[in-house]
Amino acid sequence: MSNEGDDSNSSCQINKYRNTKFYNGKADSKYRSRCSSSGGIGEITKDMLRYRMLALHQQGLSMSEIAADVKCNKSTVSRTLARLKETGSLFDRSRSGRPRKSTAQQDRFLINLAESDRWMTSIQLKKKLEENLQVKISDRTVRRKLLENGLTRARTKRRPRRTKP
């Protein structure tokens, strides 16, 4: 009997969710599963959950009730609402990290250069980049940029031996 009450409670929560602007019609099973999600098509994203938390908070629900509704920990709800108060935004804060060496335009130039001549090495590409755009980057950075865009070095095809060893 207690299971039936749990099911009706879950369906009540989902019906509440369906009435919000964040419902896309395909997310019921993902909504019931977990707080974190990969964010694919038809799935609940982190941003949707954050907006849901905000909407429930504005309706006057407690942290525990919000956490139970969105199926995540109470501390997650608390942190999310604290971030909203502190920054005025529900989105993630910008993260620290090393500044980029090249701009998006320079990266496009590098990719176009590599695609025009697939036999150029990373050192040759680096030199061309320095000559044309006056940007100093390492050949390892060039290789990383090429790999990020699905380009690998060109290799000659191995041919079968004609004679036996």
mmCIF file of C-alpha atoms in Angstrom:
data_model
loop_
_atom_site.group_PDB
_atom_site.id
_atom_site.type_symbol
_atom_site.label_atom_id
_atom_site.label_comp_id
_atom_site.label_asym_id
_atom_site.label_seq_id
_atom_site.Cartn_x
_atom_site.Cartn_y
_atom_site.Cartn_z
ATOM 1 C CA MET A 1 0.000 0.000 0.000
ATOM 2 C CA SER A 2 2.793 2.425 0.808
ATOM 3 C CA ASN A 3 4.228 1.857 -2.676
ATOM 4 C CA GLU A 4 0.979 3.056 -4.223
ATOM 5 C CA GLY A 5 1.217 6.278 -2.214
ATOM 6 C CA ASP A 6 4.793 6.769 -3.440
ATOM 7 C CA ASP A 7 3.679 6.282 -7.039
ATOM 8 C CA SER A 8 0.896 8.825 -6.687
ATOM 9 C CA ASN A 9 3.337 11.257 -5.082
ATOM 10 C CA SER A 10 5.791 10.796 -7.992
ATOM 11 C CA SER A 11 3.061 11.287 -10.568
ATOM 12 C CA CYS A 12 1.903 14.391 -8.689
ATOM 13 C CA GLN A 13 5.442 15.791 -8.866
ATOM 14 C CA ILE A 14 5.656 15.007 -12.560
ATOM 15 C CA ASN A 15 2.282 16.632 -13.192
ATOM 16 C CA LYS A 16 3.567 19.753 -11.415
ATOM 17 C CA TYR A 17 6.632 19.605 -13.637
ATOM 18 C CA ARG A 18 4.543 19.196 -16.803
ATOM 19 C CA ASN A 19 2.831 22.488 -16.023
ATOM 20 C CA THR A 20 6.120 24.401 -16.087
ATOM 21 C CA LYS A 21 7.720 25.891 -19.169
ATOM 22 C CA PHE A 22 10.700 23.518 -18.855
ATOM 23 C CA TYR A 23 8.784 20.370 -19.771
ATOM 24 C CA ASN A 24 9.517 19.006 -23.250
ATOM 25 C CA GLY A 25 7.229 15.961 -23.233
ATOM 26 C CA LYS A 26 9.978 13.324 -23.366
ATOM 27 C CA ALA A 27 11.739 13.741 -20.051
ATOM 28 C CA ASP A 28 9.537 11.910 -17.510
ATOM 29 C CA SER A 29 11.838 8.924 -17.000
ATOM 30 C CA LYS A 30 14.960 11.094 -16.827
ATOM 31 C CA TYR A 31 13.229 13.477 -14.434
ATOM 32 C CA ARG A 32 12.537 10.636 -12.026
ATOM 33 C CA SER A 33 16.006 9.145 -12.261
ATOM 34 C CA ARG A 34 18.708 11.507 -10.958
ATOM 35 C CA CYS A 35 19.761 15.076 -10.438
ATOM 36 C CA SER A 36 22.733 14.920 -12.808
ATOM 37 C CA SER A 37 22.166 14.219 -16.476
ATOM 38 C CA SER A 38 24.208 14.160 -19.666
ATOM 39 C CA GLY A 39 21.947 16.728 -21.302
ATOM 40 C CA GLY A 40 21.077 14.961 -24.555
ATOM 41 C CA ILE A 41 17.907 15.500 -26.533
ATOM 42 C CA GLY A 42 14.842 14.786 -24.428
ATOM 43 C CA GLU A 43 16.790 14.767 -21.179
ATOM 44 C CA ILE A 44 16.703 17.149 -18.262
ATOM 45 C CA THR A 45 19.755 19.397 -18.271
ATOM 46 C CA LYS A 46 21.458 20.995 -15.292
ATOM 47 C CA ASP A 47 20.102 24.375 -16.304
ATOM 48 C CA MET A 48 16.545 23.045 -16.425
ATOM 49 C CA LEU A 49 16.940 21.600 -12.930
ATOM 50 C CA ARG A 50 18.338 24.892 -11.671
ATOM 51 C CA TYR A 51 15.387 26.810 -13.071
ATOM 52 C CA ARG A 52 13.085 24.215 -11.555
ATOM 53 C CA MET A 53 14.763 24.723 -8.168
ATOM 54 C CA LEU A 54 14.295 28.482 -8.488
ATOM 55 C CA ALA A 55 10.625 28.128 -9.444
ATOM 56 C CA LEU A 56 9.951 25.849 -6.478
ATOM 57 C CA HIS A 57 11.839 28.191 -4.150
ATOM 58 C CA GLN A 58 9.734 31.121 -5.358
ATOM 59 C CA GLN A 59 6.612 29.058 -4.603
ATOM 60 C CA GLY A 60 7.806 28.895 -0.982
ATOM 61 C CA LEU A 61 8.924 25.261 -0.768
ATOM 62 C CA SER A 62 11.668 24.348 1.719
ATOM 63 C CA MET A 63 15.125 23.129 0.651
ATOM 64 C CA SER A 64 14.194 19.552 1.610
ATOM 65 C CA GLU A 65 10.995 19.651 -0.437
ATOM 66 C CA ILE A 66 12.818 21.084 -3.461
ATOM 67 C CA ALA A 67 15.548 18.436 -3.152
ATOM 68 C CA ALA A 68 12.933 15.681 -2.972
ATOM 69 C CA ASP A 69 11.109 17.105 -6.000
ATOM 70 C CA VAL A 70 14.160 17.336 -8.265
ATOM 71 C CA LYS A 71 15.758 14.167 -6.851
ATOM 72 C CA CYS A 72 19.044 15.618 -5.685
ATOM 73 C CA ASN A 73 20.778 16.433 -2.425
ATOM 74 C CA LYS A 74 19.625 19.280 -0.215
ATOM 75 C CA SER A 75 23.121 20.807 -0.288
ATOM 76 C CA THR A 76 22.914 21.022 -4.104
ATOM 77 C CA VAL A 77 19.735 23.057 -3.838
ATOM 78 C CA SER A 78 21.286 25.243 -1.145
ATOM 79 C CA ARG A 79 24.445 25.903 -3.227
ATOM 80 C CA THR A 80 22.424 26.673 -6.344
ATOM 81 C CA LEU A 81 20.236 29.221 -4.578
ATOM 82 C CA ALA A 82 23.273 30.721 -2.791
ATOM 83 C CA ARG A 83 24.983 31.145 -6.183
ATOM 84 C CA LEU A 84 21.886 32.932 -7.440
ATOM 85 C CA LYS A 85 21.981 35.355 -4.491
ATOM 86 C CA GLU A 86 25.720 35.931 -4.834
ATOM 87 C CA THR A 87 26.087 36.310 -8.604
ATOM 88 C CA GLY A 88 22.532 36.944 -9.773
ATOM 89 C CA SER A 89 22.799 33.979 -12.149
ATOM 90 C CA LEU A 90 22.045 30.272 -12.000
ATOM 91 C CA PHE A 91 24.789 29.414 -14.481
ATOM 92 C CA ASP A 92 28.248 28.113 -13.598
ATOM 93 C CA ARG A 93 30.886 30.675 -12.746
ATOM 94 C CA SER A 94 33.726 31.164 -15.202
ATOM 95 C CA ARG A 95 36.673 28.969 -14.409
ATOM 96 C CA SER A 96 40.290 29.919 -14.158
ATOM 97 C CA GLY A 97 42.810 28.527 -16.567
ATOM 98 C CA ARG A 98 45.636 29.388 -18.841
ATOM 99 C CA PRO A 99 44.792 32.051 -21.447
ATOM 100 C CA ARG A 100 44.538 30.847 -25.034
ATOM 101 C CA LYS A 101 47.590 31.354 -27.230
ATOM 102 C CA SER A 102 45.614 31.703 -30.438
ATOM 103 C CA THR A 103 42.284 33.189 -31.429
ATOM 104 C CA ALA A 104 39.476 31.338 -33.207
ATOM 105 C CA GLN A 105 40.440 33.099 -36.450
ATOM 106 C CA GLN A 106 44.048 31.908 -36.129
ATOM 107 C CA ASP A 107 42.810 28.381 -35.427
ATOM 108 C CA ARG A 108 40.659 28.460 -38.594
ATOM 109 C CA PHE A 109 43.670 29.653 -40.600
ATOM 110 C CA LEU A 110 45.711 26.738 -39.212
ATOM 111 C CA ILE A 111 42.993 24.195 -40.049
ATOM 112 C CA ASN A 112 42.560 25.565 -43.585
ATOM 113 C CA LEU A 113 46.321 25.492 -44.075
ATOM 114 C CA ALA A 114 46.532 21.888 -42.859
ATOM 115 C CA GLU A 115 43.626 20.795 -45.064
ATOM 116 C CA SER A 116 45.118 22.455 -48.146
ATOM 117 C CA ASP A 117 48.347 20.468 -47.826
ATOM 118 C CA ARG A 118 47.910 17.271 -45.802
ATOM 119 C CA TRP A 119 51.615 16.442 -46.036
ATOM 120 C CA MET A 120 52.797 19.482 -44.072
ATOM 121 C CA THR A 121 54.316 18.631 -40.700
ATOM 122 C CA SER A 122 53.361 20.404 -37.491
ATOM 123 C CA ILE A 123 56.696 22.261 -37.528
ATOM 124 C CA GLN A 124 56.045 23.515 -41.064
ATOM 125 C CA LEU A 125 52.522 24.565 -40.107
ATOM 126 C CA LYS A 126 53.888 26.382 -37.068
ATOM 127 C CA LYS A 127 56.377 28.306 -39.232
ATOM 128 C CA LYS A 128 53.654 29.279 -41.737
ATOM 129 C CA LEU A 129 51.482 30.492 -38.859
ATOM 130 C CA GLU A 130 54.359 32.589 -37.475
ATOM 131 C CA GLU A 131 55.110 34.054 -40.926
ATOM 132 C CA ASN A 132 51.529 34.951 -41.827
ATOM 133 C CA LEU A 133 49.910 35.833 -38.486
ATOM 134 C CA GLN A 134 52.906 36.595 -36.227
ATOM 135 C CA VAL A 135 51.670 34.212 -33.536
ATOM 136 C CA LYS A 136 54.172 32.120 -31.581
ATOM 137 C CA ILE A 137 52.907 28.666 -30.666
ATOM 138 C CA SER A 138 54.634 25.319 -30.252
ATOM 139 C CA ASP A 139 54.413 22.463 -32.723
ATOM 140 C CA ARG A 140 52.710 20.440 -29.951
ATOM 141 C CA THR A 141 49.969 23.087 -29.773
ATOM 142 C CA VAL A 142 49.572 22.822 -33.553
ATOM 143 C CA ARG A 143 49.144 19.040 -33.273
ATOM 144 C CA ARG A 144 46.609 19.462 -30.468
ATOM 145 C CA LYS A 145 44.571 21.969 -32.517
ATOM 146 C CA LEU A 146 44.598 19.602 -35.492
ATOM 147 C CA LEU A 147 43.464 16.664 -33.349
ATOM 148 C CA GLU A 148 40.651 18.756 -31.847
ATOM 149 C CA ASN A 149 39.382 19.277 -35.385
ATOM 150 C CA GLY A 150 39.718 15.639 -36.424
ATOM 151 C CA LEU A 151 42.881 16.008 -38.473
ATOM 152 C CA THR A 152 45.779 13.624 -38.118
ATOM 153 C CA ARG A 153 49.006 13.413 -40.004
ATOM 154 C CA ALA A 154 48.939 11.930 -43.474
ATOM 155 C CA ARG A 155 50.585 8.546 -43.772
ATOM 156 C CA THR A 156 51.640 6.594 -46.780
ATOM 157 C CA LYS A 157 49.798 3.348 -47.328
ATOM 158 C CA ARG A 158 51.712 0.218 -46.485
ATOM 159 C CA ARG A 159 52.106 -1.959 -49.502
ATOM 160 C CA PRO A 160 52.489 -5.716 -49.266
ATOM 161 C CA ARG A 161 55.959 -7.061 -49.934
ATOM 162 C CA ARG A 162 56.482 -8.432 -53.393
ATOM 163 C CA THR A 163 59.183 -10.865 -52.448
ATOM 164 C CA LYS A 164 59.344 -13.282 -49.597
ATOM 165 C CA PRO A 165 62.005 -12.574 -46.961
#
